Short mmCIF file of C-alpha atoms in Angstrom, two decimals:
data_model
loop_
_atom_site.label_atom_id
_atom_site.label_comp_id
_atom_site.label_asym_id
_atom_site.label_seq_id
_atom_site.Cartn_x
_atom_site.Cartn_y
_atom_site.Cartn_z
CA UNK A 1 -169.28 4.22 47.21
CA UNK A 2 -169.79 3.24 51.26
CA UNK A 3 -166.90 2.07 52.88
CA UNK A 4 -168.15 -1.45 52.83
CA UNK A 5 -168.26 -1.50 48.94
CA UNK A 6 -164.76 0.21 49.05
CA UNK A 7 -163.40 -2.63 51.18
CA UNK A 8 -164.76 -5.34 48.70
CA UNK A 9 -163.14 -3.42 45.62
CA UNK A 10 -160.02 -3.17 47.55
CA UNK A 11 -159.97 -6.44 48.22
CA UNK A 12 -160.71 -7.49 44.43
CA UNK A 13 -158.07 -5.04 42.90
CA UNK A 14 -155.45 -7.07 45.78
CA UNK A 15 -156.48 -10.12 44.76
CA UNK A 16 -156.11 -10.08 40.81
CA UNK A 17 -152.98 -8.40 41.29
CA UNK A 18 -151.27 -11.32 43.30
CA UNK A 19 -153.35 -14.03 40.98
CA UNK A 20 -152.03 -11.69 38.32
CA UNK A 21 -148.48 -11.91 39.50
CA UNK A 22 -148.27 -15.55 39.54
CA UNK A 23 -149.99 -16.52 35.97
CA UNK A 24 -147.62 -17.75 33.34
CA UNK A 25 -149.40 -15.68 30.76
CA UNK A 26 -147.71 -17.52 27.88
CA UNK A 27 -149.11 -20.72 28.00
CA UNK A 28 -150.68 -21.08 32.26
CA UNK A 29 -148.54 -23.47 33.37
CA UNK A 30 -145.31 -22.93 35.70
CA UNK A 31 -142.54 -25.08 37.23
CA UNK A 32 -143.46 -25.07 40.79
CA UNK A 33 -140.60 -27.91 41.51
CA UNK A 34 -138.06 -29.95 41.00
CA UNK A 35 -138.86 -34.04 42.15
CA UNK A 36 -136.01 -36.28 42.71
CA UNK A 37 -137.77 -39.87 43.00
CA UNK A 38 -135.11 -42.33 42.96
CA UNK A 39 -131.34 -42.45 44.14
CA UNK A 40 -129.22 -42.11 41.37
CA UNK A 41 -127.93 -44.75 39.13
CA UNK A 42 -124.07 -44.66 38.32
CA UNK A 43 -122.77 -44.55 34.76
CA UNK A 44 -118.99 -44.98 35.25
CA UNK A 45 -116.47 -43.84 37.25
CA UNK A 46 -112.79 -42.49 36.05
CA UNK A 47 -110.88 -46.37 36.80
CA UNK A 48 -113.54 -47.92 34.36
CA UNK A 49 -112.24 -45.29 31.71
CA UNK A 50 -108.55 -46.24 32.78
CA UNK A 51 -108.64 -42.31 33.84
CA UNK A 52 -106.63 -40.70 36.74
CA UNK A 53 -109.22 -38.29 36.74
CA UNK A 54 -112.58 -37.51 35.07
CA UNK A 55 -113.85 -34.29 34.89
CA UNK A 56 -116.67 -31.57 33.36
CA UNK A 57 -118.86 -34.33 32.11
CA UNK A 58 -121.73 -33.95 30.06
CA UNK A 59 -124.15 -36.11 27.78
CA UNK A 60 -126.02 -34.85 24.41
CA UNK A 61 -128.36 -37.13 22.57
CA UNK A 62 -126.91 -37.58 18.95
CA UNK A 63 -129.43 -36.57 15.92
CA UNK A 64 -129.01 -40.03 14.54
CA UNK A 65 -129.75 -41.76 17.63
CA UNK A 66 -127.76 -43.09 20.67
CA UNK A 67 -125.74 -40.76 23.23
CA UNK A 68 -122.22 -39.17 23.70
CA UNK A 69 -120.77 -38.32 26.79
CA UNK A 70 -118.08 -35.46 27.04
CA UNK A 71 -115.46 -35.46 29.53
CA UNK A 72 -112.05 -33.81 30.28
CA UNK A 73 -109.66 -36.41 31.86
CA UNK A 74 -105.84 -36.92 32.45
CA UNK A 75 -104.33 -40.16 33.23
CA UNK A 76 -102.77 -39.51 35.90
CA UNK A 77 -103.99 -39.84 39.87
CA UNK A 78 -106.14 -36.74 41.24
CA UNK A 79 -105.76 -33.18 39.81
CA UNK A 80 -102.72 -32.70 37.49
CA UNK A 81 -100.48 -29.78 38.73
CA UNK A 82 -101.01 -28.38 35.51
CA UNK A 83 -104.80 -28.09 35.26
CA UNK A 84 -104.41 -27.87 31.19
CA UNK A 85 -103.08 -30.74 31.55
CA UNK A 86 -106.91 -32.33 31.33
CA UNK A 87 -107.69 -33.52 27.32
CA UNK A 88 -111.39 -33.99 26.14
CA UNK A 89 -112.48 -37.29 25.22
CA UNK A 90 -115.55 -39.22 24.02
CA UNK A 91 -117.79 -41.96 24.71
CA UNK A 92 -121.07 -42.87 22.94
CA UNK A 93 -123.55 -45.63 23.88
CA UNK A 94 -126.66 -47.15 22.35
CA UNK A 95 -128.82 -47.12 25.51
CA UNK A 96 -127.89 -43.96 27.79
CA UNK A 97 -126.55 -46.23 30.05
CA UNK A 98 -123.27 -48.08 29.15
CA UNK A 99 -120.89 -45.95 27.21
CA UNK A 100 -117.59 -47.54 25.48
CA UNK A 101 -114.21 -44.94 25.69
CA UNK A 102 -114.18 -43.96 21.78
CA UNK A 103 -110.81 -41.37 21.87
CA UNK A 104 -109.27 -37.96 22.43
CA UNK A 105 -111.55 -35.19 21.19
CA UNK A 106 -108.90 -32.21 21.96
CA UNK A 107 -105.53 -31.76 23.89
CA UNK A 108 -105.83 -28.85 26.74
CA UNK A 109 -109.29 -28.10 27.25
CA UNK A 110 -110.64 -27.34 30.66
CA UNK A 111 -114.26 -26.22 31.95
CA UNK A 112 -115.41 -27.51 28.65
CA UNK A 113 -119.52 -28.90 27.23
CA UNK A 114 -120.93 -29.87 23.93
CA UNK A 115 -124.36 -28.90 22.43
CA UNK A 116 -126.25 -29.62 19.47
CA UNK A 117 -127.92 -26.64 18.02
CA UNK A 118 -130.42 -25.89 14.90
CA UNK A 119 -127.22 -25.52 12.53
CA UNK A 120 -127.65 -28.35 9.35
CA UNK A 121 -124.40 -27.70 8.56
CA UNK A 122 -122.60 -27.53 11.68
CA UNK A 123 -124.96 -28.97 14.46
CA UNK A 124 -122.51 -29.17 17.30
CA UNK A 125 -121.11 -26.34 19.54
CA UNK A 126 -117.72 -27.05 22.30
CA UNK A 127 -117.63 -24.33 24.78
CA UNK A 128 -114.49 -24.97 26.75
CA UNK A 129 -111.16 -23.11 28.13
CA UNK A 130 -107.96 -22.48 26.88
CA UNK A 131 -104.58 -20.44 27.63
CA UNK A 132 -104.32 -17.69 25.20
CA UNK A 133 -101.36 -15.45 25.77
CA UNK A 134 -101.25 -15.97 29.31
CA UNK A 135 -104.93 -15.36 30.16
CA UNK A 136 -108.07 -17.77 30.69
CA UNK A 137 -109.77 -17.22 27.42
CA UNK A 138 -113.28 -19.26 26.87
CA UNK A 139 -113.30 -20.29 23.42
CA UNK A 140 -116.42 -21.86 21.01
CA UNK A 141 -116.02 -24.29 18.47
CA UNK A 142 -118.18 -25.84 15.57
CA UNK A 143 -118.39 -28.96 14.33
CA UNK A 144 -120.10 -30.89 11.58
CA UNK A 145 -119.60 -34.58 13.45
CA UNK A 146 -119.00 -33.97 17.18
CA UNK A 147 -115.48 -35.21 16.82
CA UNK A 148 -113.47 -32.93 14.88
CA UNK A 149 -113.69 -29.47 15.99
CA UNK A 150 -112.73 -26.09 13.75
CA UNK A 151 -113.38 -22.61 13.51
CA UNK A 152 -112.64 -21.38 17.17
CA UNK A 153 -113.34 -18.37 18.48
CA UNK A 154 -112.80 -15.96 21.55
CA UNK A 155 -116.11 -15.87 23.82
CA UNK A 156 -114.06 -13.95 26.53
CA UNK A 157 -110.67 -13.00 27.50
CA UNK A 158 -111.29 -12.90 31.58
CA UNK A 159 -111.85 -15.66 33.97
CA UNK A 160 -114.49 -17.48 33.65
CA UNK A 161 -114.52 -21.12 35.39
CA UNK A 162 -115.99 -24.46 36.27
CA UNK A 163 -118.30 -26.19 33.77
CA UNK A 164 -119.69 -23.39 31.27
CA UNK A 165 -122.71 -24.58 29.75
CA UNK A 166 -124.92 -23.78 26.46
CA UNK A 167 -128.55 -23.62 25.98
CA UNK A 168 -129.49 -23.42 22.48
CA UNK A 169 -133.14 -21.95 21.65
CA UNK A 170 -132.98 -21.18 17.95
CA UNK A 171 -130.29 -19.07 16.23
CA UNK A 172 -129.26 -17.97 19.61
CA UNK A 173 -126.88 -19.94 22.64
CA UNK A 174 -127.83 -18.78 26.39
CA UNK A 175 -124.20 -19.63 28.15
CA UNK A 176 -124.01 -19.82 31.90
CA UNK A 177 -120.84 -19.47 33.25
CA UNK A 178 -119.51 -19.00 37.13
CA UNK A 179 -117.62 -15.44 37.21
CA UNK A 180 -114.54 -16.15 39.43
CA UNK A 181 -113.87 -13.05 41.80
CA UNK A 182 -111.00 -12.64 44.29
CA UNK A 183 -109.98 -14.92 46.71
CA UNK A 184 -112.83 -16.84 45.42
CA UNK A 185 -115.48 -15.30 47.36
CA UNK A 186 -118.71 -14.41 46.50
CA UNK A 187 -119.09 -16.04 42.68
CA UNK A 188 -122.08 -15.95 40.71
CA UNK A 189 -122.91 -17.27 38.00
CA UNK A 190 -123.51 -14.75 34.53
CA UNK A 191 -125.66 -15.52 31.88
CA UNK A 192 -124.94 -13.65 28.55
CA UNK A 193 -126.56 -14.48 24.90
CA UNK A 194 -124.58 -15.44 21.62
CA UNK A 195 -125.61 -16.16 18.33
CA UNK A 196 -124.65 -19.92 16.57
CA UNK A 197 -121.59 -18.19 15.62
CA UNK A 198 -120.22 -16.67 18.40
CA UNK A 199 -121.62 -12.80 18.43
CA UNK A 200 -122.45 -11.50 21.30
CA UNK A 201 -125.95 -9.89 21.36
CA UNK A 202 -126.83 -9.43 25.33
CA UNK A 203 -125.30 -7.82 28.24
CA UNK A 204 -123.55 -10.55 30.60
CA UNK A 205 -126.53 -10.78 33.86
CA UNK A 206 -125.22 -11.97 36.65
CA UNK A 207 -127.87 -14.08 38.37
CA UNK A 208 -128.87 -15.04 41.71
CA UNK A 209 -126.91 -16.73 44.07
CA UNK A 210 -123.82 -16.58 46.38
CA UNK A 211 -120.61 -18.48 47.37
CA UNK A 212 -121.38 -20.81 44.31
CA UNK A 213 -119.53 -23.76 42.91
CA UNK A 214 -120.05 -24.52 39.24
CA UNK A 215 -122.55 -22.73 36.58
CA UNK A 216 -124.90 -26.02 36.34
CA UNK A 217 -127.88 -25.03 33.89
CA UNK A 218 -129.84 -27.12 31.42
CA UNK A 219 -132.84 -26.55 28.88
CA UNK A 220 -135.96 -27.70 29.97
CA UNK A 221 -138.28 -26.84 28.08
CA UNK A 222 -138.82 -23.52 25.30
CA UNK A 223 -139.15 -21.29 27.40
CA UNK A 224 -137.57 -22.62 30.92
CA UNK A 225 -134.22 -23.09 31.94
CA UNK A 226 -133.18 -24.85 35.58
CA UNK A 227 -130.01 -24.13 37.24
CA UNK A 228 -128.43 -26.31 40.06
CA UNK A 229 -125.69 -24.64 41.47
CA UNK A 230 -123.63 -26.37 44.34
CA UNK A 231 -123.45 -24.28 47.15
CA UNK A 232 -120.53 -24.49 50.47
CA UNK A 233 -121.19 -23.30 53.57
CA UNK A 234 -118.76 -21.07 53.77
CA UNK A 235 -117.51 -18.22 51.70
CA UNK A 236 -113.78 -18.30 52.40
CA UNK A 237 -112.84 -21.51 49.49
CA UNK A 238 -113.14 -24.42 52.54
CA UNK A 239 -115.12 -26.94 51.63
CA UNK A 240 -116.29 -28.84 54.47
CA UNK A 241 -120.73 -29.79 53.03
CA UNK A 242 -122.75 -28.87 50.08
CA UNK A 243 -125.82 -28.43 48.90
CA UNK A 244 -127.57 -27.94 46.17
CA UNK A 245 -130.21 -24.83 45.45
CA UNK A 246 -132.43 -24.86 42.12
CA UNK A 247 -133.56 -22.12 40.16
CA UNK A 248 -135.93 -21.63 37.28
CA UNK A 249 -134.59 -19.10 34.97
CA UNK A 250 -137.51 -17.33 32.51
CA UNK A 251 -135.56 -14.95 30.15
CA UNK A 252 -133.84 -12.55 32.87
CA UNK A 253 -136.29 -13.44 35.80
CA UNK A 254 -134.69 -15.97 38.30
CA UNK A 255 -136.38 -17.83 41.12
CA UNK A 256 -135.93 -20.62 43.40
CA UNK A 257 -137.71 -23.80 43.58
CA UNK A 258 -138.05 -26.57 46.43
CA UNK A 259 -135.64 -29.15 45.28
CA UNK A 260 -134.69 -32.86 47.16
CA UNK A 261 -131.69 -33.74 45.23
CA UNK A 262 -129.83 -33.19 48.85
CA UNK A 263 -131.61 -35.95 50.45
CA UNK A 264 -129.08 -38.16 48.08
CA UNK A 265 -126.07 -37.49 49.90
CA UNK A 266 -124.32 -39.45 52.18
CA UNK A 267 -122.47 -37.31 55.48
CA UNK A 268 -119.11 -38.77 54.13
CA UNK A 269 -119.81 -37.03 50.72
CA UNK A 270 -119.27 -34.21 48.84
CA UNK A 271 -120.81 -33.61 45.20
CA UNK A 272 -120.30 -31.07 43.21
CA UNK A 273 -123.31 -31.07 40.23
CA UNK A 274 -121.78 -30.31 36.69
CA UNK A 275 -123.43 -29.80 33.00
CA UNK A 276 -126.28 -31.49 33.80
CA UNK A 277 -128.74 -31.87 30.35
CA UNK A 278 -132.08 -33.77 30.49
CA UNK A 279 -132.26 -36.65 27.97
CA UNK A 280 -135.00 -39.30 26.96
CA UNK A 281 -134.55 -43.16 27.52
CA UNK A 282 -137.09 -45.49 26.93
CA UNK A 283 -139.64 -42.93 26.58
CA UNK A 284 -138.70 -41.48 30.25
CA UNK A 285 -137.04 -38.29 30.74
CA UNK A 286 -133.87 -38.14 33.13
CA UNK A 287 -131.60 -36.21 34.23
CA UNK A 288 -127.53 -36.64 33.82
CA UNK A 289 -124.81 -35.14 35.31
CA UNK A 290 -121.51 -35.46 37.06
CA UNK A 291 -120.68 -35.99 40.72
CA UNK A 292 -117.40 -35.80 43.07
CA UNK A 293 -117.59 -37.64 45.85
CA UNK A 294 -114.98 -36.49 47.86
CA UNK A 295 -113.57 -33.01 49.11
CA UNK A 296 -111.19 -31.10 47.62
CA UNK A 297 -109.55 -30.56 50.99
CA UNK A 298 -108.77 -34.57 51.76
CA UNK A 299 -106.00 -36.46 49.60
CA UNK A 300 -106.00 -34.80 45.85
CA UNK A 301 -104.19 -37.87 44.48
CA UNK A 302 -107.37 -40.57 45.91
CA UNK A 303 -110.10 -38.04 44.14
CA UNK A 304 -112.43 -39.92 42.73
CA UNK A 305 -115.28 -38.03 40.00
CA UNK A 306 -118.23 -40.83 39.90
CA UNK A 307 -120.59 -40.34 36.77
CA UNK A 308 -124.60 -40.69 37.40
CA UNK A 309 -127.94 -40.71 36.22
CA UNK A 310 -131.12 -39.36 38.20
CA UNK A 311 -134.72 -40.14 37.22
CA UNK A 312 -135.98 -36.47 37.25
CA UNK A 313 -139.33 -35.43 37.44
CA UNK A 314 -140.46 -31.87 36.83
CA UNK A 315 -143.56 -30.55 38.38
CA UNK A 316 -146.19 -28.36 36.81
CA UNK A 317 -149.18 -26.80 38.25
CA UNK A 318 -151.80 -24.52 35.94
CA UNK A 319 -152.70 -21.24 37.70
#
């Protein structure tokens, strides 16, 4: 072979290597990125609840039609001293956008989400966190309604915090959760697989990311999962600006995506993203999740956690 036939195979070999790389074998088509088209559109805020504070919000669409949002609360102004002293609660609405208060779902319940999974029987999983002995235990629940929840059971025994969220694909749960380390530097968020009953069958992964804020994840597809963790810019627990950072998650393989969500907030602001799920309205897929609007480090007691709704559209592009 002459050196000019050696540079051409060279250059072929290079060449279906990187195509190679960067086909979605399964089915051609990967999320290149996230599109946020239209400012959000708020749901409710904790005063139209007659809430002191709302809190680790999210929204599942029911099997029988219509939506419930999930959120921990307390009555009183800001951040109770006590942060168990947050209850989950309940609201369901016809349209995905106005939601009537329907009750208490369980006392003491922090960090908490709901899921529907491919159970008959028992289609809806709580995640949430509880005191157990003295420790930060995570905790799942079943439920046959959505309201009454039974049959708990230990997840962890170690600290595990912020919203901790469950994608169901089958007879398995993905949960992301936000590993707390000291002096709360440096957290990442872990991903670890459960069956519908609680078994652990994976090795907890911690994923990308650093200086993190919650464990935001949804599903978005069967094979795709998008995280949207809220980043600080600093790594020493101020909390002056955010952003946010997205992140397609494929099984164990992570990777970041252009994302504008940031171009929604205001210099006076401060959100932190929580639970977000994708659900359908009017034949239109969007986006819902939880925003705070105001730091951590200003007033506790005039904290106020606004509820909204993004139009989300999700890129693909065949290789």
């Amino acid at each position: 072979m002459n050196n000019r036939s050696t540079i051409i195979y060279s250059f072929i070999v290079v060449l279906f290597l990187l195509t190679g790389c960067c086909r979605n074998d399964k089915n051609g088509e990967e999320i290149s990125a996230v599109s946020f088209p239209e400012p959000p559109i708020e749901l409710v805020d904790n005063e139209a609840f007659g809430m002191g504070l709302i809190n680790y919000f999210n929204i599942i669409q029911l099997p029988e039609g219509g939506y419930r949002m999930y959120f921990s609360g307390n009555e009183n102004s800001g951040i109770a001293e006590d942060e168990f002293g947050q209850n989950l609660y309940w609201a369901e609405s016809a349209d995905g956008f106005h939601y009537d208060l329907k009750g208490k779902v369980m006392d003491k319940l922090i960090e908490s989400s709901v899921s529907v999974v491919d159970d008959p029987e028992w289609p809806f999983r709580l995640i949430g966190n509880q005191i157990e002995d003295g420790k930060h235990c995570m905790f799942l629940w079943k439920s046959k309604d959505g309201i009454s929840f039974s049959e708990r059971k230990m997840l962890y025994d170690f600290k595990h915090d912020t919203q901790n969220t469950l994608v169901p694909r089958g007879d398995r749960m993905k949960l992301y959760s936000r590993l707390t380390q000291e002096h709360f530097q440096n957290r990442r968020v872990t991903l670890t697989e459960f069956t519908l009953d609680g078994d652990q069958v994976s090795d907890t992964e911690i994923l990308a990311g650093d200086c993190l804020y919650n464990s935001a994840a949804c599903k978005v597809d069967e094979r795709y999962d998008l995280m949207f963790p809220t980043y600080y810019n600093t790594h020493g627990g101020t909390v002056d600006t955010c952003c946010f950072r997205t992140y397609v998650v494929d099984g164990s393989y992570v990777r970041q995506l252009p994302c504008e969500l940031n171009r929604w907030i205001e210099d006076d602001e401060l959100w932190a993203l929580a639970s977000p799920g994708f659900i359908t309205i009017g034949g239109e897929r969007y986006l819902a999740f939880a925003t705070r609007t105001r730091s951590h480090d200003q007033s506790v007691n005039g904290m106020v956690s606004k509820y909204k709704l993004i139009k989300t559209v999700i890129d693909y592009k065949s290789r």
